[in-house]
Each structure stands twice: as structure tokens, then as C-alpha cells.
mmCIF file of C-alpha atoms in Angstrom:
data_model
loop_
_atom_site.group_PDB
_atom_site.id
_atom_site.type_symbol
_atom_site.label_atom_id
_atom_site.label_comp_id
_atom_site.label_asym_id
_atom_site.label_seq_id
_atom_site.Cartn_x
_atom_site.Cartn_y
_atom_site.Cartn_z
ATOM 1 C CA UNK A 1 128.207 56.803 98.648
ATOM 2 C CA UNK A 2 128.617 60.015 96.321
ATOM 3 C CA UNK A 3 127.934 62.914 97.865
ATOM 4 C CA UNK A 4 125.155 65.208 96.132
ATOM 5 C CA UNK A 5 127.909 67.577 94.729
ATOM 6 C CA UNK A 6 130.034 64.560 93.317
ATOM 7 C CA UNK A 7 126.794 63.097 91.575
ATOM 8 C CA UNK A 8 126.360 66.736 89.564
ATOM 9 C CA UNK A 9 129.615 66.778 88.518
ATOM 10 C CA UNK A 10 129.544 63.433 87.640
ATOM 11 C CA UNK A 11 126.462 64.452 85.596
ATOM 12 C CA UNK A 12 128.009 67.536 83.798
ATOM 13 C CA UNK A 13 131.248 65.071 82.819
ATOM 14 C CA UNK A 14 128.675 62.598 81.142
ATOM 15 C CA UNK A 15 126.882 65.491 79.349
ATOM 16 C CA UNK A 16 130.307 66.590 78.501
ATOM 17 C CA UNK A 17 131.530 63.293 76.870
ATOM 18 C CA UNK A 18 128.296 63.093 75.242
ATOM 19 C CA UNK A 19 129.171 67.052 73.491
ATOM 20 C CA UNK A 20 132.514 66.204 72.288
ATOM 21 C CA UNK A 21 131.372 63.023 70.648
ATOM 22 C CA UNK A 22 128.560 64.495 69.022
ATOM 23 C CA UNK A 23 131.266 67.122 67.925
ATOM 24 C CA UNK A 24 134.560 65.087 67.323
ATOM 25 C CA UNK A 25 133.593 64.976 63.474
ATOM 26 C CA UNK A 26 132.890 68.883 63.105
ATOM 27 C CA UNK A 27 134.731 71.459 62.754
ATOM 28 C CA UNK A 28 133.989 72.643 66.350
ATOM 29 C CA UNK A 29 136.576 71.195 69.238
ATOM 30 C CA UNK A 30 135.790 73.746 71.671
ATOM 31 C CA UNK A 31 133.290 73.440 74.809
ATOM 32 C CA UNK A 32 130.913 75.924 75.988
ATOM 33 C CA UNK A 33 131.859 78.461 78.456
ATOM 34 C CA UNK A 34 131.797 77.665 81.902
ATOM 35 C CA UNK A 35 129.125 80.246 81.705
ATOM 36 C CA UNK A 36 126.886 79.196 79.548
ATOM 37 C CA UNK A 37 127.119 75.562 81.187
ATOM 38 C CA UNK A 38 126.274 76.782 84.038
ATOM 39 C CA UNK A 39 123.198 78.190 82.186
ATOM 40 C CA UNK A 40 122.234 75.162 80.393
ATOM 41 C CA UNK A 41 122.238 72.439 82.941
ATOM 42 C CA UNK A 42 121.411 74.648 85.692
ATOM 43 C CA UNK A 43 124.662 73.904 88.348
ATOM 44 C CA UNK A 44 127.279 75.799 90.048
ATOM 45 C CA UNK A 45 130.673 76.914 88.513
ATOM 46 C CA UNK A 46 132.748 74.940 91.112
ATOM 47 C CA UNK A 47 130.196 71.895 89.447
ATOM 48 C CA UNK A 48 131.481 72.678 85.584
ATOM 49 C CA UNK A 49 135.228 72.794 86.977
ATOM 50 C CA UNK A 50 135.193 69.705 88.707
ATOM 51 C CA UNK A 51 133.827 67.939 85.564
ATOM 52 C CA UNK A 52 136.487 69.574 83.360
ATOM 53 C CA UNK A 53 139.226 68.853 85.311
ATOM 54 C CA UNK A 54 138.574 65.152 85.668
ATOM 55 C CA UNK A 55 138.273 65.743 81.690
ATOM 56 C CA UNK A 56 141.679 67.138 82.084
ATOM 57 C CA UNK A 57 143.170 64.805 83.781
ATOM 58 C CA UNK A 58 142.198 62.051 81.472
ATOM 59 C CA UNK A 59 144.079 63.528 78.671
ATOM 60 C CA UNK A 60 140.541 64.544 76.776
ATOM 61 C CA UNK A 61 140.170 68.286 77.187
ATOM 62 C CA UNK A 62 142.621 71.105 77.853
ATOM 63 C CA UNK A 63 142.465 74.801 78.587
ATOM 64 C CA UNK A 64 143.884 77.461 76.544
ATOM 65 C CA UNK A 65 144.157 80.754 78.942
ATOM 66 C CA UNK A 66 141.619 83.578 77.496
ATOM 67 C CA UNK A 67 140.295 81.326 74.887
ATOM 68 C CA UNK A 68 138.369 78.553 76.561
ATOM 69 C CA UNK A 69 138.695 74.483 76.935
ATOM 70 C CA UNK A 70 139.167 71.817 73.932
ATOM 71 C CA UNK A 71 139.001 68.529 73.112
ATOM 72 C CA UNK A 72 141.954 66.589 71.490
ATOM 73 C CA UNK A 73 140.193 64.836 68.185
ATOM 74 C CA UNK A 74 142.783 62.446 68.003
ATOM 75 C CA UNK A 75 142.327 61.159 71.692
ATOM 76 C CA UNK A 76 138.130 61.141 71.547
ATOM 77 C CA UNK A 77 138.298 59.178 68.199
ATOM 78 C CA UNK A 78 140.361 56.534 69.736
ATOM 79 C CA UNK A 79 137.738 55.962 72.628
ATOM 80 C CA UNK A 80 135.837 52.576 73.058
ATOM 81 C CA UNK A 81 132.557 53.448 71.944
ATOM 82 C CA UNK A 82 131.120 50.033 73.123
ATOM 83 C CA UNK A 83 128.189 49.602 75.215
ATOM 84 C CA UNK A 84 128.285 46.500 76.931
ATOM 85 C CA UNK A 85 124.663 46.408 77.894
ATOM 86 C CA UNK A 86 123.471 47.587 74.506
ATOM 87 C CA UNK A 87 121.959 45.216 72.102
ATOM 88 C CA UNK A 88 122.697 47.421 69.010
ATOM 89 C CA UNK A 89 124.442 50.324 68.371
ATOM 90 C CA UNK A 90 123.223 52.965 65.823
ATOM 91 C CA UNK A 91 125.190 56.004 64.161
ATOM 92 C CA UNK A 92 123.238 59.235 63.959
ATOM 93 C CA UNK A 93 125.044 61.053 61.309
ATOM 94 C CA UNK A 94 123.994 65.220 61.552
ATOM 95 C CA UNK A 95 124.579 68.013 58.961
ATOM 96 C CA UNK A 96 124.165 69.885 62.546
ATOM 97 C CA UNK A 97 122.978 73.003 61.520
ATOM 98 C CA UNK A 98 119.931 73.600 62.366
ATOM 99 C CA UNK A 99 119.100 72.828 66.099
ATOM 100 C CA UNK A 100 115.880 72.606 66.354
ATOM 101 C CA UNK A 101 115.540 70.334 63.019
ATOM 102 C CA UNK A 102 117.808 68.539 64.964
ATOM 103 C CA UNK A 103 116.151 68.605 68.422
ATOM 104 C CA UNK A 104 112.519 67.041 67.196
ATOM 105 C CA UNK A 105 114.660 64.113 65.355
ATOM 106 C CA UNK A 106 116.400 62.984 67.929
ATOM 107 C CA UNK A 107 113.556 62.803 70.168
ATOM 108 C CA UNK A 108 111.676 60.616 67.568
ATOM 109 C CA UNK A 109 114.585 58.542 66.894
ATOM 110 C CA UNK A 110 114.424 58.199 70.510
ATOM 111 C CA UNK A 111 111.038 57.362 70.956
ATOM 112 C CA UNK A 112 111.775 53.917 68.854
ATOM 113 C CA UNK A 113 115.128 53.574 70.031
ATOM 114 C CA UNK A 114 114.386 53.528 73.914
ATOM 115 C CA UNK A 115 111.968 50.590 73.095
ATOM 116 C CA UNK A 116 115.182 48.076 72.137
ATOM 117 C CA UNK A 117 118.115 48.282 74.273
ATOM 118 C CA UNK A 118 119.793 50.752 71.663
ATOM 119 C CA UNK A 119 122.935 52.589 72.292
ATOM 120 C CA UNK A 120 122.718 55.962 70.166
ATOM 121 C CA UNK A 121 125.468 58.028 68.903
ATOM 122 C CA UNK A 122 124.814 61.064 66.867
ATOM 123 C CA UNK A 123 127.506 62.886 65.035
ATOM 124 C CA UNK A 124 127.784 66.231 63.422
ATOM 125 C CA UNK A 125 129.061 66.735 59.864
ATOM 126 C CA UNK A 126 128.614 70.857 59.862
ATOM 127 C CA UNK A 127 127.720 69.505 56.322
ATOM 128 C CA UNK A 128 131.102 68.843 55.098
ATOM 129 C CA UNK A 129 132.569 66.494 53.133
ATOM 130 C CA UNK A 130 135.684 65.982 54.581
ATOM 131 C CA UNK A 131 134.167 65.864 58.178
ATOM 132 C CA UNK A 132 132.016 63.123 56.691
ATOM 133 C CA UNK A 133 134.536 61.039 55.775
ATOM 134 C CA UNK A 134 135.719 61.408 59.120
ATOM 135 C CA UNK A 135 133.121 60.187 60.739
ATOM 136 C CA UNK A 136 132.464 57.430 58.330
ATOM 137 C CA UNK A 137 136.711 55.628 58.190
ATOM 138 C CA UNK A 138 136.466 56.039 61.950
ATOM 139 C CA UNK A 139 132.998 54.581 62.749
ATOM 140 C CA UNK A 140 132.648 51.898 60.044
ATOM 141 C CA UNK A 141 135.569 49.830 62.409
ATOM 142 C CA UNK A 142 133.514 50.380 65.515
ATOM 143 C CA UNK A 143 130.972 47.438 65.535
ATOM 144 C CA UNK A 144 127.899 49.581 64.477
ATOM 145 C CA UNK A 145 124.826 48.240 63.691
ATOM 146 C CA UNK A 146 123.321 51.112 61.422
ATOM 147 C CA UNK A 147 123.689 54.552 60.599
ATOM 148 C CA UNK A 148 121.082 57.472 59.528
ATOM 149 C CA UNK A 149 121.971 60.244 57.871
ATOM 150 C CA UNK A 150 121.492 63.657 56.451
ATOM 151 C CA UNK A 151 123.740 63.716 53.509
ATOM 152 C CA UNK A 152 126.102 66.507 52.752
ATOM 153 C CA UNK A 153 125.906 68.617 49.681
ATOM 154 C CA UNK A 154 124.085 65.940 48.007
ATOM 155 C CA UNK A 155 123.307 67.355 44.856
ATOM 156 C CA UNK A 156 126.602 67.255 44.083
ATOM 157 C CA UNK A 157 128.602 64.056 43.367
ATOM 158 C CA UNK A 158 130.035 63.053 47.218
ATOM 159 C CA UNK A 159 133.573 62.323 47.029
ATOM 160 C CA UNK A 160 132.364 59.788 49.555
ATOM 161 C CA UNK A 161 130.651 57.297 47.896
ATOM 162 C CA UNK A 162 133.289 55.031 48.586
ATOM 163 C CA UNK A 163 132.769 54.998 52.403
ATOM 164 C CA UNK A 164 128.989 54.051 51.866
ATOM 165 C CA UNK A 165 129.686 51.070 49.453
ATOM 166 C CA UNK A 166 132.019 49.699 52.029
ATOM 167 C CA UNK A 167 129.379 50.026 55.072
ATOM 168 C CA UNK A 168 127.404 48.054 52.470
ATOM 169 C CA UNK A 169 129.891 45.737 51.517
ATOM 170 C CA UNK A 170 129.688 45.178 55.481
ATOM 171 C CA UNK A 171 126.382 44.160 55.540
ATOM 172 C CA UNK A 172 125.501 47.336 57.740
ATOM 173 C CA UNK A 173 122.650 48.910 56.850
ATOM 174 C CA UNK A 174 122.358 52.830 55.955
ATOM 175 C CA UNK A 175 118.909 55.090 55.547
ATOM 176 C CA UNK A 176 118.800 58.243 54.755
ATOM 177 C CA UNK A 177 116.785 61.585 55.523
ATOM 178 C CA UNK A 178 116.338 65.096 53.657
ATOM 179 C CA UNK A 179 119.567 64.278 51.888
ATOM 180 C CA UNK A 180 120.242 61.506 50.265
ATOM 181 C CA UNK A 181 122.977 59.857 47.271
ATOM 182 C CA UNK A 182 121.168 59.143 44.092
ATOM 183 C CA UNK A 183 124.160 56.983 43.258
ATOM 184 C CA UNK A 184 123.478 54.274 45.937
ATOM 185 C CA UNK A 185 120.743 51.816 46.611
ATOM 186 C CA UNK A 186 120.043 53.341 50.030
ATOM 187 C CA UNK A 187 116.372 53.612 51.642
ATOM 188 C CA UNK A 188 115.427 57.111 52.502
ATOM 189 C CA UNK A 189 112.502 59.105 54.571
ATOM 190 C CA UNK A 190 112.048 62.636 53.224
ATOM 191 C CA UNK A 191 108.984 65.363 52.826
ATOM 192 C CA UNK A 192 107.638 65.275 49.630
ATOM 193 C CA UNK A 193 108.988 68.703 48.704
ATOM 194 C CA UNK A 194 107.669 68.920 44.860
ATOM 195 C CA UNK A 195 104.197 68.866 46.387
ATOM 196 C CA UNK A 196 104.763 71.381 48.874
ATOM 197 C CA UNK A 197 106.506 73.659 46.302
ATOM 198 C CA UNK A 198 102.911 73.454 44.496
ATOM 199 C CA UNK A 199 101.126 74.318 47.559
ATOM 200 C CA UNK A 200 102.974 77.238 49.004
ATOM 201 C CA UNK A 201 103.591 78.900 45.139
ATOM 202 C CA UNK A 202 100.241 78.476 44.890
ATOM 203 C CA UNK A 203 99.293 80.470 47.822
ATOM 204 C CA UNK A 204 100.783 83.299 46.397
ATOM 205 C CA UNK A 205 99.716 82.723 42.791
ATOM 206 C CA UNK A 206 96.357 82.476 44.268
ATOM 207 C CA UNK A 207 96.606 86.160 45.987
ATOM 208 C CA UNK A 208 97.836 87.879 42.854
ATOM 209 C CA UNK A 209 101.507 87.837 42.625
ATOM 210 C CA UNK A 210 103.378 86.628 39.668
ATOM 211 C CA UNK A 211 107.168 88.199 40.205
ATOM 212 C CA UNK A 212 108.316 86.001 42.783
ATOM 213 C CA UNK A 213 111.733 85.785 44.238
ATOM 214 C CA UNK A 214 112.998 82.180 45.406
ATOM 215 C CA UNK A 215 116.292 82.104 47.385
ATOM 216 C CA UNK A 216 117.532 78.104 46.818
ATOM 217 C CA UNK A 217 120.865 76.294 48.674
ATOM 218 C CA UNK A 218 122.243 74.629 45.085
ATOM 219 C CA UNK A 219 124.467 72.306 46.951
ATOM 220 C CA UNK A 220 121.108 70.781 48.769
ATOM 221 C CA UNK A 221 118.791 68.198 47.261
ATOM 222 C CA UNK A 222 116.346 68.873 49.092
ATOM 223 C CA UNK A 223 116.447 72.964 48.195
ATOM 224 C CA UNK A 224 116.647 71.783 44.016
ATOM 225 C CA UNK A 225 113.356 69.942 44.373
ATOM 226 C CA UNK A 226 111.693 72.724 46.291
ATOM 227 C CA UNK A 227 112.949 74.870 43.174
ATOM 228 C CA UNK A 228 111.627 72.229 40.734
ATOM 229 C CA UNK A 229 108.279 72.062 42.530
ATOM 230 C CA UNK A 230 107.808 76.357 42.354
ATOM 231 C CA UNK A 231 108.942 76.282 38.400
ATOM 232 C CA UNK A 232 106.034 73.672 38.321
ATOM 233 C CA UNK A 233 103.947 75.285 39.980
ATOM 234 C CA UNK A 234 104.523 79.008 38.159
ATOM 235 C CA UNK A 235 104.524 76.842 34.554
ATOM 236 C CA UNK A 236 101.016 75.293 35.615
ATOM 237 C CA UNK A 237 99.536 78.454 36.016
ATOM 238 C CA UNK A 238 100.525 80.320 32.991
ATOM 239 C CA UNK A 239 103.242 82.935 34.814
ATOM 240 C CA UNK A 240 107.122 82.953 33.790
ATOM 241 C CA UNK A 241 110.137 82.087 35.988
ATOM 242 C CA UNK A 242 111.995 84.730 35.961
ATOM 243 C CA UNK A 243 116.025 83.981 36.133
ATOM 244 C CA UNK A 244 117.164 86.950 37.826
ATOM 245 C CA UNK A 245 114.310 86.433 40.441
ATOM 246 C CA UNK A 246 116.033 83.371 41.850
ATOM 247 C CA UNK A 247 118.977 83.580 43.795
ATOM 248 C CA UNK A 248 121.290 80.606 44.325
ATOM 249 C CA UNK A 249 123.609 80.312 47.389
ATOM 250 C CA UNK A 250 125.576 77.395 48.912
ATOM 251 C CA UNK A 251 125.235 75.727 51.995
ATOM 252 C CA UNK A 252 127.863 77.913 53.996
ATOM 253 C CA UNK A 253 126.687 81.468 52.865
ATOM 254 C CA UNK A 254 123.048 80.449 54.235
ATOM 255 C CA UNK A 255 124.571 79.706 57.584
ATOM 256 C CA UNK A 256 126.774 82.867 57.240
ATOM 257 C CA UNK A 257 124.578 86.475 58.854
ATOM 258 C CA UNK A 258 126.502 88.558 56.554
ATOM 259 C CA UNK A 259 124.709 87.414 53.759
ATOM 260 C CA UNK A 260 121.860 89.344 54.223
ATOM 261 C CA UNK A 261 123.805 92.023 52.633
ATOM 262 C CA UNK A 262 123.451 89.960 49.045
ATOM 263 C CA UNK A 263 119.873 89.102 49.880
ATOM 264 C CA UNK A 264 119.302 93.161 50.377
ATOM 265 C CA UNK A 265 120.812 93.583 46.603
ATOM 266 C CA UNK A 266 119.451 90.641 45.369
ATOM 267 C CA UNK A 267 115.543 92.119 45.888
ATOM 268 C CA UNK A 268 116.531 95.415 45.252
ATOM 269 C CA UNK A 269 117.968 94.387 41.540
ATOM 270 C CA UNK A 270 114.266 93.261 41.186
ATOM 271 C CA UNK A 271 111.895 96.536 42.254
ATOM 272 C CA UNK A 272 108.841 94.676 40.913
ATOM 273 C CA UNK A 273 109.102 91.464 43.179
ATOM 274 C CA UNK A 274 105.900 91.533 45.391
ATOM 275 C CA UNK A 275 106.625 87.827 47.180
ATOM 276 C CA UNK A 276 109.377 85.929 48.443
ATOM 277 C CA UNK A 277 109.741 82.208 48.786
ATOM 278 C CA UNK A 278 112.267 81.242 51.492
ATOM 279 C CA UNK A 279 113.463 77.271 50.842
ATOM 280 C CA UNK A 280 114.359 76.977 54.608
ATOM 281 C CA UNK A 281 114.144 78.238 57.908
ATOM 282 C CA UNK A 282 117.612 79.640 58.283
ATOM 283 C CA UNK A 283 117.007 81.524 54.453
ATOM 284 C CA UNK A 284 113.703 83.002 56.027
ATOM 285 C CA UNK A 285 115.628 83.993 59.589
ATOM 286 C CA UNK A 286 118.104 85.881 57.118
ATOM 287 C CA UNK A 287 114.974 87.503 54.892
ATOM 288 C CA UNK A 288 113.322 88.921 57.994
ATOM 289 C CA UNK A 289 116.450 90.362 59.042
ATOM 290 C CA UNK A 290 117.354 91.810 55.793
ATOM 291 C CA UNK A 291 113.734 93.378 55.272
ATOM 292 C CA UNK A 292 114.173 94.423 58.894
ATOM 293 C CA UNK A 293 117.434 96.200 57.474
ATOM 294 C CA UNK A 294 115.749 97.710 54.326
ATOM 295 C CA UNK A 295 112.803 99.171 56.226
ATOM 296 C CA UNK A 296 110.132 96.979 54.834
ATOM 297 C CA UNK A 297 107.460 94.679 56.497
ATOM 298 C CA UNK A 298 105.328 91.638 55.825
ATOM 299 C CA UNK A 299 103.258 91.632 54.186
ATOM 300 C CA UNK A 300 102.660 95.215 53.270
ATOM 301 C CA UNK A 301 105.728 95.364 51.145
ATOM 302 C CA UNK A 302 106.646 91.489 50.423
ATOM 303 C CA UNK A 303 104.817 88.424 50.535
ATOM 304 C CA UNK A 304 106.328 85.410 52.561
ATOM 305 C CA UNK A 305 106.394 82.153 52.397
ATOM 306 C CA UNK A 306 108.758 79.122 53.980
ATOM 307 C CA UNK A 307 109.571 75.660 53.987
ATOM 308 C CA UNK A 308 110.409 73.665 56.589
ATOM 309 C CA UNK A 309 109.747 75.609 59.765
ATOM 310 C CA UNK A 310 111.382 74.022 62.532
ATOM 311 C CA UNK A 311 110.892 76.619 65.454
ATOM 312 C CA UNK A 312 107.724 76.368 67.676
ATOM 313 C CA UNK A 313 107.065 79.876 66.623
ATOM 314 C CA UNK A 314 105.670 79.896 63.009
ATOM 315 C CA UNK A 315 102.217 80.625 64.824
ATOM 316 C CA UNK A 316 103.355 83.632 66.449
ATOM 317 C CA UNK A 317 104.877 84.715 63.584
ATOM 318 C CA UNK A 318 101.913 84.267 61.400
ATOM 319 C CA UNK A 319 104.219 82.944 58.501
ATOM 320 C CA UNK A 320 102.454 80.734 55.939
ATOM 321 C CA UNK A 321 104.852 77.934 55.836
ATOM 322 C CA UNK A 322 105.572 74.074 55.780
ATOM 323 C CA UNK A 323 105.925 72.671 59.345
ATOM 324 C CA UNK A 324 108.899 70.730 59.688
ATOM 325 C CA UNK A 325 108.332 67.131 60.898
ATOM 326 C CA UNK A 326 111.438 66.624 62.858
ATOM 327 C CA UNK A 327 109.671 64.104 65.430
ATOM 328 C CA UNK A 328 107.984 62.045 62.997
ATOM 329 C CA UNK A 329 110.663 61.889 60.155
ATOM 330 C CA UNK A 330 113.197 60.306 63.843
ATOM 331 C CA UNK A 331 110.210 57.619 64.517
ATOM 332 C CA UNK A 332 110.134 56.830 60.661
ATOM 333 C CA UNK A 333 113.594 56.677 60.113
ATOM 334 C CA UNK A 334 114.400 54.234 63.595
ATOM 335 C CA UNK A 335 111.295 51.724 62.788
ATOM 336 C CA UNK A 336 112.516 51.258 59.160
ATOM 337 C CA UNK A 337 115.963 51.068 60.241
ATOM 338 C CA UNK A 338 115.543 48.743 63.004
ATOM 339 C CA UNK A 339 113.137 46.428 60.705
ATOM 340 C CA UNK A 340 116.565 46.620 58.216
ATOM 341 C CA UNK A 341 118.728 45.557 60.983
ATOM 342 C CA UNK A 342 116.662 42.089 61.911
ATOM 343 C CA UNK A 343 116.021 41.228 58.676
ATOM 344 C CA UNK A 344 119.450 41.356 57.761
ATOM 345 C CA UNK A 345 118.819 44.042 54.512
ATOM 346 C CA UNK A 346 120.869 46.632 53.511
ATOM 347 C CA UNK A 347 118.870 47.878 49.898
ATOM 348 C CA UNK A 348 115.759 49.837 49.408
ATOM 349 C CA UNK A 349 112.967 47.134 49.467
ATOM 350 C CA UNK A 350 110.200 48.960 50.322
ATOM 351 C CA UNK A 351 112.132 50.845 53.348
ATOM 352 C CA UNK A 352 112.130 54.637 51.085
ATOM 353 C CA UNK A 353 109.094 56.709 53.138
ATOM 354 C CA UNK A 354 108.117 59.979 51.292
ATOM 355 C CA UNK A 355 106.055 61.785 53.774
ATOM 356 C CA UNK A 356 102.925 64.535 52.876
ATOM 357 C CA UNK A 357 103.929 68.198 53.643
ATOM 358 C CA UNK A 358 101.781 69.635 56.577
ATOM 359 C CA UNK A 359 101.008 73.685 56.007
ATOM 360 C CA UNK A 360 100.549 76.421 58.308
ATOM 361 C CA UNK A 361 98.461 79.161 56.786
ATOM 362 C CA UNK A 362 99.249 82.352 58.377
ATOM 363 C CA UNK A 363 98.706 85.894 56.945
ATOM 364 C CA UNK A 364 101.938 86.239 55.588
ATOM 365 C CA UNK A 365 100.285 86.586 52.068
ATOM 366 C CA UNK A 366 98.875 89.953 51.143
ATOM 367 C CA UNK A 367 96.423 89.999 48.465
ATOM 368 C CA UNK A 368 97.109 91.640 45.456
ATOM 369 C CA UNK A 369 95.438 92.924 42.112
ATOM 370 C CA UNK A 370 96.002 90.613 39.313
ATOM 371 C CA UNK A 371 97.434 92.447 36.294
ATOM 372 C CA UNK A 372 94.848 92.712 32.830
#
């Protein structure tokens, strides 16, 4: 019998092996400090060691003095992923970059999956192509049953098209979430994001303000129809879009803290801008930060607005904002799937969910006199 100490580092090595395979497609190969494991799943140093030596030992992990442990890519990807007492085996392909997006859909994919004798695998892409790709050669000879994903940069044409038509030509069936390929016949589950644009705009349209700033990702779909939904919404009521009030970045300067530094020259190229519409939670953790910088508040000196919230905080915060639906979107996108897999399907018959936007109205909005 195991002794208590042997059954907690046995623990820490499966939560281990469970890290590096979410992570063997990203461009992260290095573990969490010993530290910060301890911190996390609450256990003793000499706990963490044991579990990374046996790691060690294996051939999986090794240490680099003063720089930390690692995982050898090339020795995780050749791993049996095969569960013998698992019924089916689903992909759960990540752009990874926003954890607690991440966190509710997992749990709702959960919820479903845990009902069917599912063995889950969830991947991180750090929204890259090539790390896509990666995932996709590797897994597609791995006996999978289906994959959902988050597509990366897809408003641009993927260089990975090629890797979906042969999971198709496979008979395995692919959905997709947020981001999706226009260019294949996938199902998909996303927030109807046109809609929201119209409510949220029209929030602040409502209040007063008519020069309104809009920070977009370009290389996201899902930030190009929240664009498209506020040039609606601006048209509808009469005001102009401004060009120089909308700043474009890419997916890798939103994720980047330095950037506040072009956000802070971006508003201040545009003194009259009263309101600012954030198309994401990470864009709206770099806005506070940067009006933090410049000395101003909210909403005495700018309006604020957000989509897709995904912290538990938006009520402390008082933001008016779009709640992401992290949970839901995860139950959605494992019933549909699941219904794909035993019927055998593999195109969008009826599968493609488009879900209503739910809004928070906080007092994030100051009021404002409308010009005569």
C-alpha cells in the first residue's frame, strides 16, 4: 500500500503529465517553479521533487541549473495517448490565452463529457499557426474521435486548411468556437457579436458620446465582427466612424504589456474622444492600465465599455460589459459534438449554435451633453 507521501507525489506527477500535454503544442516547454507548485496544489517541496524526478528519470523532463525544469517535445509527442477504458477520445484545441475564458470552457465541456466515458485532451496553440499544425499532423494519427477548437488568426487565410480537410477526409468530426475557417464546412458555437456591438455602442450613443475610440485584434474574427457591429451601430444612429479613432493591433501586441505605451498615444492623437470600446478582456486590462498611467479615471475622463468579460470581477469593477459565457459555450460545444460523433457527421447540418450576448450594466458610462 502507498504511503500518504507516495500518493501526493503520485498526484503532482499526474498533474504534471497533464501540464506538459496541454503545453507540448505551445511555445512554452518549461514547468512552473517548484515554488509556485507548491502554491498551486498545496504540497511540500520534497512532494514537487519526487514527482519531477520520476519525470526525470523517464526521459520526459530535465533540469537546467538557474533556469528551471523542461519537457523534451519530441519525447511527449511520441507518448501513447490511449485510454483503454475510454469510450471516445476528444481533442480540445486552445488559443490558450486567456485563462479564465479558458477555465469556464473546460468545465462545461466537462460537464457533458463526464456523462460518456470521454477521455479529454486539451491543447494549447498560443494562437499560432505553426503550433497548430503541430498539434493537428501529430493528433490526427492518434485515434481521436473529435476535436473543438478556437481557431488561430482566423480572419486571415490559415495556412492550415489542409490539416482540417484531412481530419474530414477521416470521417472525424471538427466544431468550432469564437474562431472559426470560413473556408470549411465546419459547425461552430459562437456569441452573436454583431448584436452585442449594437448594444454596448449604443450604451454610449445613448449617454451622449459620438467620438468613440475602438481598439480591434485584425487577425481575430471574432474582434472584425465586433468592429462591424459598432460601425453599424454608429451608421444607425446618424454619427461618423472616425478612422483615426480605431486602432488595429494583432493578436501578439494585445497579449504584449508594453503596448499600453501605443494605446497611451493612440487616445492622446484623439483629445476629443470621450468613450472607449475595448473588443476583449485582455484590450480592457491594458486600457485601465494605460489610463492608470495617463492619470485619468472612469468614467470622469473616458467612457468604458467591454466585450467578453471573462473574470468574476466585472461587478466589482462596475464595467458595462458583455459577460463571457465560457461554461455554456463548453456544454454547447460537447452536446453538439458528441451528437456529431454517433451520428457519424462531420458537416454543418444544423450543429452551428449562435448564442445571445448577456450584458452587465455597470456605471462605466458617464453621461454627457449631446452637441446642437
Amino acid at each position: 500500500m502507498l504511503s500518504a507521501a507516495e500518493k501526493k507525489s503520485a498526484q503532482v506527477y499526474r498533474w504534471l503529465l497533464a501540464y506538459i500535454d496541454e503545453n507540448k503544442f505551445s511555445g512554452n516547454q518549461r514547468l512552473p517553479s517548484e515554488n509556485a507548485l507548491c502554491r498551486k496544489l498545496g504540497v511540500s517541496r520534497e512532494t514537487i521533487r519526487v514527482a519531477i524526478d520520476r519525470l526525470v528519470n523517464e526521459g520526459i523532463v530535465y533540469k537546467v541549473k538557474g533556469s528551471g525544469t523542461y519537457f523534451h517535445r519530441e519525447k511527449v509527442m511520441t507518448r501513447d495517448l490511449n485510454t483503454e477504458d475510454a469510450l471516445y477520445k476528444i481533442g480540445l484545441v486552445l488559443q490558450g490565452q486567456d485563462t479564465s475564458a479558458n477555465s469556464g470552457l473546460i468545465e462545461g465541456v466537462r460537464s457533458v463529457l463526464t456523462q460518456e466515458r470521454v477521455d479529454l485532451h486539451v491543447f494549447l496553440t498560443d494562437n499560432k499557426f505553426c503550433n497548430e499544425r503541430r498539434c493537428l499532423e501529430t493528433v490526427v494519427h492518434q485515434n481521436f474521435h473529435g476535436f473543438i477548437v478556437d481557431g488561430v488568426k482566423s480572419s486571415i487565410l490559415s495556412p492550415n486548411l489542409d490539416c482540417y480537410k484531412e481530419l474530414y477526409r477521416r470521417k472525424i468530426p471538427v466544431i468550432f468556437y469564437n474562431n472559426f475557417y470560413r473556408n470549411l464546412r465546419c459547425p461552430r458555437v459562437t456569441i452573436n457579436d454583431i448584436e452585442c456591438a449594437h448594444q454596448l455602442i449604443g450604451r454610449l450613443i445613448d449617454a451622449g458620446h459620438s467620438n468613440i475610440a475602438g481598439i480591434f485584434v485584425y487577425d481575430n474574427y471574432q474582434s472584425v465582427e465586433k468592429f462591424q457591429g459598432m460601425a453599424e451601430a454608429m451608421r444607425d444612429s446618424g454619427l461618423e466612424l472616425k478612422d483615426d479613432y480605431i486602432k488595429w493591433c494583432i493578436s501578439d501586441e494585445a497579449h504584449n504589456e508594453s503596448y499600453v505605451r501605443t494605446i497611451e498615444k493612440f487616445l492622446k492623437g484623439i483629445p476629443k474622444c470621450t468613450a472607449i470600446v475595448c473588443c476583449n478582456y485582455i484590450i480592457y486590462r491594458l486600457v485601465i492600465k494605460t489610463l492608470q498611467k495617463m492619470g485619468k479615471t472612469v468614467p470622469k475622463d473616458y467612457s468604458l465599455v467591454c466585450f467578453d468579460y471573462s473574470e468574476e470581477t466585472y461587478r466589482q469593477e462596475d464595467v458595462t460589459c458583455s459577460v463571457e459565457q465560457g461554461f455554456e459555450m463548453g456544454r454547447q460545444l460537447a452536446l453538439r459534438l458528441m451528437e456529431m460523433i454517433s451520428t457519424g457527421e462531420c458537416d454543418d447540418r444544423n450543429y452551428t449554435y449562435v448564442m445571445k450576448p448577456i450584458l452587465y450594466d455597470g456605471h462605466s458610462i458617464r453621461k454627457i451633453q449631446k452637441a446642437k
